Structure formats: structure tokens, C-alpha cells
Coordinates of C-alpha atoms in Angstrom, one line a residue:
M1 CA 0.0 0.0 0.0
N2 CA 3.1 2.3 -0.2
R3 CA 2.4 5.4 -2.2
D4 CA 4.7 7.8 -4.1
K5 CA 5.5 10.6 -1.7
N6 CA 5.6 13.0 -4.6
E7 CA 1.9 12.5 -5.0
E8 CA -0.5 14.8 -3.3
T9 CA 0.1 15.1 0.4
L10 CA -1.9 12.6 2.4
V11 CA -4.5 14.0 4.8
W12 CA -3.6 11.3 7.3
Y13 CA -1.3 8.4 7.7
G14 CA -2.8 5.8 10.1
I15 CA -4.1 4.9 13.5
S16 CA -2.0 4.9 16.7
E17 CA -4.7 3.6 19.0
L18 CA -7.9 1.7 18.2
E19 CA -10.5 -0.1 20.4
I20 CA -14.2 -1.0 20.4
K21 CA -16.5 -1.0 23.4
L22 CA -20.2 -1.5 24.1
R23 CA -22.1 1.6 25.0
S24 CA -23.7 -0.3 27.9
E25 CA -20.9 -2.1 29.7
T26 CA -21.8 -5.6 30.7
D27 CA -20.1 -9.0 30.9
G28 CA -21.8 -9.9 27.7
S29 CA -24.5 -7.8 26.1
L30 CA -27.7 -9.4 24.9
I31 CA -29.4 -8.7 21.6
F32 CA -32.7 -10.0 20.1
A33 CA -32.3 -11.7 16.8
N34 CA -35.2 -10.1 15.1
G35 CA -33.6 -7.8 12.6
R36 CA -34.6 -4.7 14.5
N37 CA -33.0 -4.6 17.9
M38 CA -29.8 -2.5 17.7
I39 CA -27.0 -2.5 20.2
T40 CA -24.7 0.5 20.3
V41 CA -20.9 0.1 20.0
D42 CA -18.4 2.9 20.2
V43 CA -15.1 2.9 18.3
F44 CA -12.3 4.9 19.8
F45 CA -9.2 5.9 17.8
K46 CA -6.3 8.3 17.4
A47 CA -5.3 9.2 13.9
T48 CA -1.9 10.4 12.9
K49 CA -0.7 12.7 10.2
T50 CA 2.5 10.8 9.6
E51 CA 4.0 7.6 10.9
G52 CA 4.6 8.1 14.6
G53 CA 3.7 11.8 14.1
D54 CA 1.2 14.2 15.6
V55 CA -2.4 13.1 16.4
I56 CA -4.9 14.8 14.1
E57 CA -8.7 14.9 14.1
L58 CA -10.4 13.2 11.2
P59 CA -13.6 14.4 9.6
Y60 CA -16.6 12.2 10.2
D61 CA -17.0 11.1 6.6
V62 CA -13.4 10.0 6.3
I63 CA -13.5 7.7 9.3
L64 CA -17.0 6.5 8.5
N65 CA -15.9 5.4 5.0
N66 CA -12.8 3.7 6.2
T67 CA -14.0 1.9 9.4
Y68 CA -15.5 -1.6 9.4
L69 CA -16.8 -3.9 12.0
I70 CA -15.5 -7.4 11.5
D71 CA -15.7 -10.9 13.0
F72 CA -13.0 -11.1 15.7
N73 CA -12.0 -14.7 14.9
S74 CA -12.1 -14.7 11.1
G75 CA -11.6 -11.0 10.3
E76 CA -14.6 -11.1 7.9
K77 CA -16.5 -7.9 7.4
L78 CA -20.0 -7.6 8.8
N79 CA -22.7 -6.4 6.5
K80 CA -22.8 -2.6 6.5
G81 CA -26.0 -0.8 5.9
V82 CA -29.7 -1.3 6.4
Y83 CA -31.2 -4.8 5.8
S84 CA -34.7 -6.0 6.4
G85 CA -36.0 -9.5 6.0
G86 CA -34.1 -12.6 5.0
E87 CA -31.1 -14.2 6.6
F88 CA -28.5 -11.3 6.4
G89 CA -26.6 -12.5 9.4
W90 CA -24.9 -9.8 11.4
A91 CA -25.0 -6.2 10.2
Y92 CA -24.5 -2.6 11.4
T93 CA -25.2 0.9 10.5
N94 CA -24.2 4.4 11.6
E95 CA -27.8 5.5 12.2
P96 CA -29.9 4.1 15.1
N97 CA -33.6 3.1 14.8
E98 CA -36.2 3.3 17.6
F99 CA -35.3 -0.2 19.0
T100 CA -32.1 0.4 20.9
G101 CA -33.3 -1.1 24.1
V102 CA -30.6 -3.2 25.8
P103 CA -31.6 -6.1 28.0
I104 CA -29.1 -6.4 30.8
V105 CA -28.8 -9.2 33.4
K106 CA -28.4 -8.0 37.0
T107 CA -28.8 -10.1 40.1
S108 CA -31.1 -12.6 38.2
T109 CA -33.4 -9.7 37.2
L110 CA -33.2 -8.4 33.7
K111 CA -33.4 -4.6 33.4
T112 CA -33.8 -2.5 30.3
F113 CA -31.5 0.4 29.3
V114 CA -31.8 2.5 26.2
D115 CA -28.6 3.6 24.6
Q116 CA -28.3 7.3 24.0
P117 CA -27.0 8.1 20.5
V118 CA -23.6 9.7 20.1
A119 CA -22.8 9.6 16.4
F120 CA -19.3 11.2 16.5
E121 CA -17.3 12.8 19.2
G122 CA -14.0 14.5 19.0
D123 CA -12.7 14.4 22.6
S124 CA -13.1 11.2 24.6
G125 CA -10.0 11.0 26.7
G126 CA -7.9 12.4 23.8
M127 CA -9.5 9.9 21.4
Q128 CA -12.1 10.4 18.7
R129 CA -15.2 8.3 18.9
I130 CA -17.6 7.1 16.3
S131 CA -20.7 5.0 17.0
F132 CA -22.3 2.1 15.2
Y133 CA -25.5 0.1 15.7
I134 CA -25.3 -3.7 15.4
Y135 CA -28.3 -5.9 14.7
C136 CA -28.9 -9.5 13.4
S137 CA -31.4 -11.6 11.6
E138 CA -33.6 -14.3 13.1
S139 CA -31.2 -16.9 11.7
E140 CA -28.6 -15.9 14.2
Q141 CA -30.7 -16.6 17.4
N142 CA -29.0 -18.3 20.3
K143 CA -25.5 -17.6 19.1
I144 CA -22.5 -15.7 20.5
K145 CA -20.7 -13.2 18.3
N146 CA -17.3 -11.6 19.0
I147 CA -16.9 -8.4 17.0
A148 CA -13.7 -6.4 16.4
V149 CA -13.0 -3.2 14.3
M150 CA -10.8 -2.5 11.3
V151 CA -9.7 0.8 9.9
I152 CA -8.3 1.0 6.4
A153 CA -5.8 3.9 6.4
P154 CA -3.9 5.3 3.4
D155 CA -0.8 3.4 4.2
M156 CA -1.8 0.5 6.4
I157 CA -4.7 -1.6 7.6
F158 CA -5.3 -1.4 11.4
S159 CA -7.4 -4.2 13.1
T160 CA -8.3 -5.4 16.6
A161 CA -9.1 -8.9 15.4
H162 CA -7.6 -12.1 16.9
G163 CA -3.8 -12.2 16.4
Q164 CA -3.3 -8.5 16.0
Q165 CA -0.9 -6.5 18.2
K166 CA -3.8 -5.4 20.4
D167 CA -6.9 -7.4 20.6
S168 CA -10.1 -5.5 21.2
F169 CA -13.6 -6.9 20.7
I170 CA -17.2 -6.9 22.1
Q171 CA -19.3 -9.9 22.6
L172 CA -23.0 -10.2 21.8
K173 CA -25.3 -13.1 22.8
S174 CA -28.4 -13.3 20.5
L175 CA -31.8 -14.2 21.9
E176 CA -34.8 -15.7 20.2
E177 CA -37.4 -13.1 19.2
I178 CA -40.4 -12.6 21.4
K179 CA -43.6 -12.9 19.3
Y180 CA -46.3 -11.5 21.4
K181 CA -49.6 -13.3 21.6
F182 CA -53.1 -12.5 22.7
A183 CA -52.3 -13.7 26.3
D184 CA -49.5 -11.2 26.5
A185 CA -51.8 -8.2 25.9
K186 CA -53.2 -6.6 29.1
T187 CA -55.5 -3.6 29.5
K188 CA -56.5 -1.2 32.2
S189 CA -59.0 1.6 32.3
E190 CA -58.8 5.0 34.0
A191 CA -61.3 7.8 34.2
V192 CA -59.9 11.2 33.2
N193 CA -61.3 14.6 34.2
I194 CA -62.5 16.9 31.5
N195 CA -61.1 20.4 31.9
G196 CA -62.6 23.5 30.3
T197 CA -66.1 24.9 30.0
L198 CA -68.8 23.0 28.2
P199 CA -72.1 24.3 26.8
D200 CA -74.9 24.2 29.3
N201 CA -76.7 21.3 27.6
V202 CA -73.6 19.1 27.2
S203 CA -72.0 16.5 29.5
V204 CA -68.8 14.7 28.6
W205 CA -67.0 11.8 30.3
Q206 CA -63.6 10.4 29.3
K207 CA -62.1 7.0 29.9
N208 CA -58.6 6.0 28.7
V209 CA -57.9 2.3 28.1
Y210 CA -54.2 1.4 28.2
F211 CA -52.9 -1.5 26.2
T212 CA -49.6 -3.1 27.5
L213 CA -47.5 -6.1 26.7
E214 CA -46.2 -8.7 29.1
S215 CA -44.1 -11.8 28.5
N216 CA -43.0 -14.9 30.4
V217 CA -39.6 -14.1 29.1
I218 CA -38.9 -10.9 31.0
Y219 CA -36.1 -8.7 29.7
G220 CA -37.1 -5.6 31.6
K221 CA -40.5 -4.0 31.4
C222 CA -42.0 -4.2 27.9
L223 CA -42.4 -0.6 26.6
I224 CA -44.5 -0.1 23.4
T225 CA -42.2 2.0 21.2
K226 CA -43.9 1.9 17.8
L227 CA -47.4 1.5 16.4
E228 CA -48.1 0.4 12.8
T229 CA -51.5 0.0 11.1
D230 CA -52.9 0.1 7.5
F231 CA -55.6 2.5 8.9
Y232 CA -53.1 5.1 10.0
D233 CA -55.4 7.9 8.9
L234 CA -57.7 6.9 11.7
I235 CA -55.1 7.5 14.4
G236 CA -56.4 10.4 16.4
K237 CA -59.9 10.3 14.9
A238 CA -63.0 8.5 16.0
H239 CA -63.2 5.0 14.5
Q240 CA -66.3 3.8 16.4
C241 CA -69.3 5.9 17.4
Y242 CA -72.3 4.3 19.0
H243 CA -75.7 5.7 20.2
S244 CA -77.6 5.0 23.4
N245 CA -81.2 3.8 23.3
E246 CA -82.4 7.4 23.6
Y247 CA -80.1 8.8 20.9
T248 CA -79.0 11.5 23.4
T249 CA -75.8 9.9 24.4
Y250 CA -73.0 8.7 22.1
Y251 CA -69.8 6.7 22.7
A252 CA -66.9 7.6 20.6
H253 CA -63.6 5.6 20.4
F254 CA -60.2 7.0 19.6
L255 CA -56.7 5.4 19.2
W256 CA -53.6 7.5 19.7
D257 CA -50.1 7.1 18.4
V258 CA -47.3 6.2 20.8
G259 CA -46.0 9.4 22.5
K260 CA -45.6 11.5 25.5
E261 CA -48.5 12.7 27.7
S262 CA -50.2 15.6 25.9
E263 CA -53.5 17.4 25.5
V264 CA -55.3 17.2 22.2
S265 CA -58.3 19.0 20.7
I266 CA -61.1 16.8 19.4
G267 CA -63.9 19.3 19.5
E268 CA -65.5 21.4 16.7
S269 CA -65.3 18.4 14.3
K270 CA -67.2 15.3 13.3
W271 CA -66.8 12.0 15.1
I272 CA -67.4 10.0 12.0
S273 CA -70.9 11.6 11.4
L274 CA -71.6 13.0 14.8
P275 CA -71.2 16.8 14.9
I276 CA -69.4 18.1 17.9
N277 CA -70.1 21.9 17.8
F278 CA -68.1 23.0 20.8
P279 CA -64.4 23.1 21.8
L280 CA -63.1 20.0 23.7
K281 CA -59.6 19.1 24.8
I282 CA -58.6 15.8 26.4
K283 CA -55.5 14.3 28.0
I284 CA -53.9 11.3 26.5
N285 CA -50.8 9.0 26.8
Q286 CA -50.5 9.4 30.6
H287 CA -48.5 6.1 30.8
F288 CA -45.2 6.0 28.9
G289 CA -44.7 2.8 26.9
E290 CA -48.4 1.9 26.7
L291 CA -50.8 2.3 23.9
C292 CA -53.7 4.7 24.7
F293 CA -57.3 4.4 23.6
S294 CA -59.9 7.0 24.6
I295 CA -63.6 6.5 24.9
L296 CA -65.7 9.6 25.1
T297 CA -69.2 9.5 26.4
V298 CA -71.0 12.7 25.4
M299 CA -74.6 13.6 26.1
D300 CA -76.5 16.4 24.3
Y301 CA -80.3 16.4 23.9
N302 CA -79.9 18.3 20.7
F303 CA -77.9 15.6 19.0
P304 CA -79.3 14.1 15.7
K305 CA -80.4 10.5 15.7
L306 CA -77.6 8.6 14.1
Q307 CA -77.1 4.8 13.8
D308 CA -74.1 3.1 15.2
Q309 CA -71.1 3.6 12.9
W310 CA -67.7 2.0 12.9
Y311 CA -64.8 1.0 10.7
D312 CA -64.4 -2.7 10.2
A313 CA -62.0 -4.4 12.6
F314 CA -58.5 -3.2 11.6
I315 CA -55.1 -4.7 12.3
F316 CA -52.4 -3.0 14.2
T317 CA -48.8 -4.0 15.1
V318 CA -47.1 -2.9 18.2
Y319 CA -43.3 -3.1 18.9
D320 CA -41.5 -3.1 22.2
Q321 CA -38.2 -1.3 22.8
F322 CA -36.3 -4.3 21.5
G323 CA -38.2 -4.5 18.2
N324 CA -40.2 -7.6 19.2
K325 CA -43.7 -7.3 18.0
G326 CA -47.3 -8.5 18.4
I327 CA -50.1 -8.2 15.8
Y328 CA -53.7 -7.6 17.0
G329 CA -57.1 -6.8 15.6
L330 CA -59.3 -4.1 17.1
I331 CA -62.9 -5.5 17.2
P332 CA -66.1 -3.3 17.3
D333 CA -68.9 -4.5 19.6
N334 CA -72.3 -2.7 19.8
T335 CA -74.2 -5.5 21.6
N336 CA -75.3 -3.2 24.4
D337 CA -74.4 0.1 26.2
E338 CA -71.8 -1.7 28.3
S339 CA -70.0 -3.2 25.3
K340 CA -70.1 0.1 23.5
Q341 CA -67.9 1.6 26.2
E342 CA -65.2 -1.0 26.1
V343 CA -62.2 -1.9 23.8
Y344 CA -62.0 -5.4 22.4
F345 CA -59.0 -7.1 20.8
A346 CA -58.2 -10.3 18.9
E347 CA -55.0 -12.0 18.1
V348 CA -54.0 -12.1 14.4

């Protein structure tokens, strides 16, 4: 790899120090083999301008394009980039997704940590740092992987693989994906006070129903991190609206996207066909990591007489902080006034 020194001056020569570490220090980090769970690793290095010369700071794109994660034993490169589906083995990227939860064993209880992203840092004990996010396909479940780092510099290849001058690697133990079933879904209901002034002839009651996940395989508390559905345009809108026998009271159902506690406006709009002609704000998402449904019971003697309306049962997928998922159906039920005020699910 020697180059003619009469050629243009090299920006940098090589690496004087190189090591790889897990962001969350454990005896051996766990990772779910589901193609989504990402574990953060940090690569620390010192770049030099000349052989044995002064340490310089490299631009992000230079080190990114010349740094590779490799198998510690064989030296083979891991797949670099974003992969989904199939048996891609072990891969990594420089951009995290939303599933960076790290299951960590501690005194026989598994607790969850979420790595905080640090893409590139220029002063970590005198060393530069760049972060990568490792994930693996389902085909790699129940395996142990030792991962090292390699930097291809202009005049030399630097590696921390087995047999090199300085070994440095991280170890990951892959776990079988949790596939949530109907029995893993739990719900709880809470009455919520309505703030604000309502018209004299109107009464409103709110109940939030919280959907959570539990598993016999406990890797910390299951936190719902992402919601997917083909009916995404119904998120935040009424998807069921039922009348009482007298047509003076209606029950409207809402599903909210995953997020922080907030106050949203659902007044001065139509709940499917039911006109709500007054301002109304409600509180949602009071419980972090749980899916929030709201059921509004509203009474107004001036309401028109409308028949029960709902969208057919639709499918939604929820993911925990590790990228494990469950697929469920939301089922309408207008059998009686009691059923109209509840949320019903089915396993898909």
C-alpha cells in the first residue's frame, strides 16, 4: 500500500490507538435476533498525520468510509447498511432506529437500558469516537458473536481482530425473538377529568384504556415503542361511534399514536358523522410505553339521531423497545351500552 511521496500530500497516515466498546458495559450484552434490535458500540481511535507523528482529528465522513466492524476470529467484514427480512446474518449501520433497548442481566433480574445516541465525538480522553449500531437476523438466534474493528488507512490496515498486536472486541449473545400473543396483551382503564367549560346542555365523560405487553420471558419492562396500522389515517380520529337507546348519548372511540403525555383537541369536528359543535380538549398518553385508547361518552339532547357507525376491525402492530412485535385486531362491539364503552382485541 506504499504510495509515491511525490503524489499529493496525504491528509492522514494511520491509527496509533484503536479499540471497540459496548455503550452499555456488561459481561456480555444481549441482543434480540429479530432484525430490528440495535446494540450500540463505540469505536475509539487516534489518527496520525505521519508515521509516529502528531495526532490529528479526522472528519466524520473520512473515518466512516474507512471503518469496518469485523468478526473477531475470522476478520470477515459484517454487512454494512440497512437490511430487512431474509437471513442477512450480522449487520451494522451508523444510524440508530427506535429499537435500541438493551436487555441487561443484573442479580437474576433483567433490566432495560436504552442507549443514548452519540454519532461522532472529537474528545473522549484524547481519542475520537464514532458509534455504530449492530443488529442481526432471526437466523442468528441463540449464538455468540465476537466483533472487532478494522480501519483502512492510506498506508496500512489497522485491526483489533484475533492475532493482531492489540486485541479488542465486544461480545453479543443473541436471543430468540419474542412474538407477542393475545395472552401477552393486558388492558387497564382510567377515568380522566375533562377540563374546560362545556355548553350548558352538554355533558362529557372520558375513559382511557391502556394496552400493554407482558411476556413470560422478562427482559425488563415491555415498553410499546412503535405502532403500525394500515388504517393510520384513523389515528387520532373517531373510529367507532355508538348511540344509546335514547339517541341523546353517544360513545366515541379514539386510538392515539405512541408518544408522551399531551393534551389534544377533538372538538369542533365530526366524530365519523356525529357533529361536535363545541371546543373539547382531552388528555392522552399518561402512561409511557403503553398504547392509549380514549372512549368519550357525550350527552346532548340536541344531537341528531344517528345509527351506530364504525370502521371494520382493523389490524395494528405494536413493537417493544427491542423490536419484538405483536399483531392484533381491534374489534367493534355494539351489543349493548356496556360493550359500546369497552375496547376489544383479537390475536391475528
